[in-house]
Tab-separated table of C-alpha atoms and ligand atoms in Angstrom:
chain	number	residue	atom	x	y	z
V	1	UNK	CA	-5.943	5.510	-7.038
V	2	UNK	CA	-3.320	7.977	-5.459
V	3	UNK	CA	-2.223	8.866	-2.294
V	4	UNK	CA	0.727	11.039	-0.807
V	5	UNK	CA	2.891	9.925	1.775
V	6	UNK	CA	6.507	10.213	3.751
V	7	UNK	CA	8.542	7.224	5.104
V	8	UNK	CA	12.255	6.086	5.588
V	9	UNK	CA	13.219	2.664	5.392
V	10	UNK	CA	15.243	1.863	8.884
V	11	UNK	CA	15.445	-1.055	10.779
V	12	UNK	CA	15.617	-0.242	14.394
V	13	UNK	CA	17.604	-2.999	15.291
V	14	UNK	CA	20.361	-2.167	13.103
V	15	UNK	CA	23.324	0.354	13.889
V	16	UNK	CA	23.012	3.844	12.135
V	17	UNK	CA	25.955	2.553	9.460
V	18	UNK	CA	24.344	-0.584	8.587
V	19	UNK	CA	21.091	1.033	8.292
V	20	UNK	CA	22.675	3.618	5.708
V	21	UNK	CA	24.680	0.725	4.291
V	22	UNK	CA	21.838	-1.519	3.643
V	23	UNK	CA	19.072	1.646	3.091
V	24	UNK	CA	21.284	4.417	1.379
V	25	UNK	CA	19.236	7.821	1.372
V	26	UNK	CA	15.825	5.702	1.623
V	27	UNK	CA	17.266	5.961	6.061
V	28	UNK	CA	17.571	9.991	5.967
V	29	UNK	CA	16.006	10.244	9.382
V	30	UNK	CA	13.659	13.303	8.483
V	31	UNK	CA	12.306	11.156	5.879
V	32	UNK	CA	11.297	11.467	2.165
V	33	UNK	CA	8.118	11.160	0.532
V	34	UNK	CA	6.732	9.575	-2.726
V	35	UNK	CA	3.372	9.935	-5.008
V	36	UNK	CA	2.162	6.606	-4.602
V	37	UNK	CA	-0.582	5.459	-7.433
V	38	UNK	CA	-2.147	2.211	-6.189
V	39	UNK	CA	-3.790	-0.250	-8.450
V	40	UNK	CA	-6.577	-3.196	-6.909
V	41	UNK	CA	-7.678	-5.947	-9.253
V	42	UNK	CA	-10.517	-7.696	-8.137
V	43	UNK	CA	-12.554	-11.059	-10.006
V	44	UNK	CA	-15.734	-12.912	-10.018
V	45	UNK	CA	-18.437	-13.358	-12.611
V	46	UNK	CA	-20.312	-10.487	-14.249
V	47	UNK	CA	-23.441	-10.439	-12.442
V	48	UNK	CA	-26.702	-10.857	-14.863
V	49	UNK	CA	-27.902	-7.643	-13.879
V	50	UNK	CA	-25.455	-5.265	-14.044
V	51	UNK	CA	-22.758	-6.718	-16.140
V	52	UNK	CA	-20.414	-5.372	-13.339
V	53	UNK	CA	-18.146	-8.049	-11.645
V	54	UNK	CA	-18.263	-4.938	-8.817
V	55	UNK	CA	-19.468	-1.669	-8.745
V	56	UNK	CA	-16.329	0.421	-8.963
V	57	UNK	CA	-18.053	3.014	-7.218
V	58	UNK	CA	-18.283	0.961	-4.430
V	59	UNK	CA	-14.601	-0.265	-4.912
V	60	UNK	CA	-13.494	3.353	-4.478
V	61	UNK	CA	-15.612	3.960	-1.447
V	62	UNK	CA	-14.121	0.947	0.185
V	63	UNK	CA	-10.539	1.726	-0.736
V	64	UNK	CA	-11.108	5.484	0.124
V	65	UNK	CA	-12.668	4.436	3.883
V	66	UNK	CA	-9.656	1.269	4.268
V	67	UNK	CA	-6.401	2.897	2.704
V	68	UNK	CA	-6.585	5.796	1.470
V	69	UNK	CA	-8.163	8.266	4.099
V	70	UNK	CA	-5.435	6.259	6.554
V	71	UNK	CA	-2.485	7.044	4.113
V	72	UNK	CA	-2.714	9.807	2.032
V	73	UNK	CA	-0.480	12.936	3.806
V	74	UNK	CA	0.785	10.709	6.747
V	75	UNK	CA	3.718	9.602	7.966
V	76	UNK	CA	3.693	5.721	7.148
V	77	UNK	CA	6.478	4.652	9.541
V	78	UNK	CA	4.299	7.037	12.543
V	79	UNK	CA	0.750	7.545	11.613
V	80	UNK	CA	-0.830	4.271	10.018
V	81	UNK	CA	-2.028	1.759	12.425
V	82	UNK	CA	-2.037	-0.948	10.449
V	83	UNK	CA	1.532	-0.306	9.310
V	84	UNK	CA	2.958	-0.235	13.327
V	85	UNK	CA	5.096	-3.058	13.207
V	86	UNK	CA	6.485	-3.378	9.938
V	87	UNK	CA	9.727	-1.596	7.791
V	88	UNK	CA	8.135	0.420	5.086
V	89	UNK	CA	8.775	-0.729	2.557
V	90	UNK	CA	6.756	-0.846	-0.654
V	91	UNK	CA	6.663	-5.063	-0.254
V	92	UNK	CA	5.339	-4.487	3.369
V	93	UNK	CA	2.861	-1.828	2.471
V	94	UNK	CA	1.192	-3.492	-0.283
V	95	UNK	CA	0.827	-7.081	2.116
V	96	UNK	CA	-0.349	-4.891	4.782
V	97	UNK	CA	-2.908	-2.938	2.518
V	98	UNK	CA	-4.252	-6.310	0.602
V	99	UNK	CA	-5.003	-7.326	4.503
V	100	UNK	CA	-6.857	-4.310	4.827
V	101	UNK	CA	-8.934	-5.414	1.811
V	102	UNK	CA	-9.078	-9.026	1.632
V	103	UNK	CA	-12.345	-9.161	3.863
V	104	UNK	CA	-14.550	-6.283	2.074
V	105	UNK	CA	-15.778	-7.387	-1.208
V	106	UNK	CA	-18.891	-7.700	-1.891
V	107	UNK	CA	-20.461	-11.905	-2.208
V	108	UNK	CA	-18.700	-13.302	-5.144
V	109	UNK	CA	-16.168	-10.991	-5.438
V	110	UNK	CA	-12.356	-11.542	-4.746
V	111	UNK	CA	-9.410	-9.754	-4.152
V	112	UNK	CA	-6.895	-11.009	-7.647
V	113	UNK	CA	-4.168	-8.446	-7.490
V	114	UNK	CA	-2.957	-5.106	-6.159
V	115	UNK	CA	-0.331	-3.212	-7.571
V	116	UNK	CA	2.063	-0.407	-5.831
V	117	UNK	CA	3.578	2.188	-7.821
V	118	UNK	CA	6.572	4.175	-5.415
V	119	UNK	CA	8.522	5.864	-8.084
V	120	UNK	CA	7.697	5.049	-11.745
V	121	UNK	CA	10.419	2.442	-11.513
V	122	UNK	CA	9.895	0.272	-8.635
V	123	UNK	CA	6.917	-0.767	-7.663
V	124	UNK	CA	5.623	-4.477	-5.878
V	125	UNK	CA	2.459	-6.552	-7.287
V	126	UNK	CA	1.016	-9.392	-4.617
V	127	UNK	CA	-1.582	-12.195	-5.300
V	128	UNK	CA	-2.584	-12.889	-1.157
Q	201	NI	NI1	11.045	5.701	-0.150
Protein backbone atom coordinates (compact mmCIF):
# COMPACT_ATOMS: atom_id res chain seq x y z
CA UNK A 1 0.00 0.00 0.00
CA UNK A 2 0.79 3.84 -0.22
CA UNK A 3 0.48 6.64 1.80
CA UNK A 4 1.70 10.40 1.67
CA UNK A 5 3.30 12.05 4.38
CA UNK A 6 5.75 15.08 5.74
CA UNK A 7 8.37 14.73 8.55
CA UNK A 8 11.92 16.06 9.54
CA UNK A 9 14.23 14.07 11.37
CA UNK A 10 15.33 16.33 14.63
CA UNK A 11 16.18 15.38 17.88
CA UNK A 12 14.97 17.89 20.32
CA UNK A 13 17.58 17.44 22.63
CA UNK A 14 20.24 18.28 20.32
CA UNK A 15 21.52 21.93 19.42
CA UNK A 16 20.29 23.29 15.96
CA UNK A 17 24.13 22.49 14.49
CA UNK A 18 24.29 19.06 15.66
CA UNK A 19 20.89 18.39 14.53
CA UNK A 20 21.91 19.65 10.89
CA UNK A 21 25.25 17.92 11.41
CA UNK A 22 23.91 14.60 12.25
CA UNK A 23 20.36 15.12 10.00
CA UNK A 24 21.60 17.28 6.95
CA UNK A 25 18.42 18.60 4.98
CA UNK A 26 16.28 15.55 6.49
CA UNK A 27 16.16 18.74 9.91
CA UNK A 28 14.77 21.64 7.46
CA UNK A 29 12.35 22.79 10.10
CA UNK A 30 9.30 23.26 7.62
CA UNK A 31 9.76 19.75 6.80
CA UNK A 32 9.81 17.55 3.63
CA UNK A 33 7.66 14.89 2.55
CA UNK A 34 8.04 11.42 0.87
CA UNK A 35 5.63 8.80 -1.13
CA UNK A 36 5.86 6.09 1.18
CA UNK A 37 4.76 2.46 -0.39
CA UNK A 38 4.41 0.06 2.55
CA UNK A 39 4.66 -3.64 2.20
CA UNK A 40 3.04 -6.29 5.23
CA UNK A 41 3.90 -9.96 4.97
CA UNK A 42 1.86 -12.03 6.95
CA UNK A 43 2.03 -16.35 7.45
CA UNK A 44 0.06 -19.25 8.59
CA UNK A 45 -1.36 -22.25 6.80
CA UNK A 46 -3.71 -22.05 3.82
CA UNK A 47 -6.94 -22.66 5.32
CA UNK A 48 -8.90 -25.83 3.66
CA UNK A 49 -11.56 -23.70 2.60
CA UNK A 50 -10.39 -20.90 1.02
CA UNK A 51 -6.86 -21.63 0.13
CA UNK A 52 -6.19 -18.08 1.56
CA UNK A 53 -3.59 -17.92 4.46
CA UNK A 54 -5.79 -14.37 4.92
CA UNK A 55 -8.21 -12.67 3.09
CA UNK A 56 -6.31 -9.75 1.62
CA UNK A 57 -9.37 -7.92 1.55
CA UNK A 58 -9.50 -8.02 5.01
CA UNK A 59 -5.67 -7.27 5.27
CA UNK A 60 -6.35 -3.98 3.48
CA UNK A 61 -9.29 -3.06 5.62
CA UNK A 62 -7.20 -3.56 8.68
CA UNK A 63 -4.17 -1.69 7.41
CA UNK A 64 -6.48 1.07 5.91
CA UNK A 65 -8.45 1.50 9.59
CA UNK A 66 -4.63 1.01 11.71
CA UNK A 67 -2.06 2.97 9.43
CA UNK A 68 -3.08 4.26 6.73
CA UNK A 69 -6.21 6.53 7.44
CA UNK A 70 -3.71 7.78 10.55
CA UNK A 71 -0.80 8.55 8.06
CA UNK A 72 -1.56 9.28 4.76
CA UNK A 73 -1.44 13.49 4.31
CA UNK A 74 -0.25 14.09 7.98
CA UNK A 75 2.40 15.43 9.56
CA UNK A 76 4.23 12.30 11.18
CA UNK A 77 6.41 14.19 13.69
CA UNK A 78 2.68 16.30 14.76
CA UNK A 79 -0.33 14.39 13.78
CA UNK A 80 0.12 10.50 14.44
CA UNK A 81 -0.55 9.39 17.88
CA UNK A 82 1.13 6.49 17.87
CA UNK A 83 4.26 8.14 16.51
CA UNK A 84 4.33 10.98 19.69
CA UNK A 85 7.39 10.04 21.21
CA UNK A 86 9.65 8.83 18.73
CA UNK A 87 12.31 10.59 15.88
CA UNK A 88 10.86 9.80 12.54
CA UNK A 89 12.61 8.02 11.16
CA UNK A 90 11.82 5.27 8.66
CA UNK A 91 13.38 2.50 11.46
CA UNK A 92 10.97 4.10 14.08
CA UNK A 93 7.98 4.23 11.84
CA UNK A 94 8.01 0.82 10.62
CA UNK A 95 8.51 -0.62 14.68
CA UNK A 96 5.83 1.68 15.57
CA UNK A 97 3.44 0.59 12.64
CA UNK A 98 4.23 -3.42 13.09
CA UNK A 99 2.90 -2.49 16.86
CA UNK A 100 -0.05 -1.16 15.39
CA UNK A 101 -0.53 -4.53 13.63
CA UNK A 102 0.90 -7.20 15.61
CA UNK A 103 -2.50 -7.79 17.56
CA UNK A 104 -5.10 -7.82 14.46
CA UNK A 105 -4.77 -10.90 12.47
CA UNK A 106 -7.14 -13.03 12.16
CA UNK A 107 -6.65 -16.90 14.40
CA UNK A 108 -3.72 -18.50 12.82
CA UNK A 109 -2.41 -15.77 11.17
CA UNK A 110 0.92 -13.88 11.99
CA UNK A 111 2.55 -10.85 11.36
CA UNK A 112 6.23 -12.26 9.22
CA UNK A 113 7.48 -9.02 7.80
CA UNK A 114 6.76 -5.41 6.89
CA UNK A 115 8.63 -3.50 4.59
CA UNK A 116 9.04 0.54 4.30
CA UNK A 117 9.83 2.08 1.14
CA UNK A 118 10.91 6.21 1.87
CA UNK A 119 12.64 6.99 -1.32
CA UNK A 120 13.31 4.12 -3.79
CA UNK A 121 16.68 3.80 -2.12
CA UNK A 122 16.32 3.51 1.49
CA UNK A 123 13.90 1.79 2.94
CA UNK A 124 13.83 -0.51 6.59
CA UNK A 125 12.36 -4.27 6.72
CA UNK A 126 11.54 -5.59 10.58
CA UNK A 127 10.66 -9.20 11.72
CA UNK A 128 8.91 -8.05 15.50
NI1 LIG B 1 12.65 12.23 5.15
Amino acid sequence: MHFNAAHKLYNPAWSEEKNFEVFGKCANHNWHGHNFDIYVTVKGSPDEHTGFVMDLKRLKLILDEKVISKLDHNNLNIDVDFLNDVIPSIENIIIAIWDQLKDTLPEGVELHAIKLYETENQYAEYFG
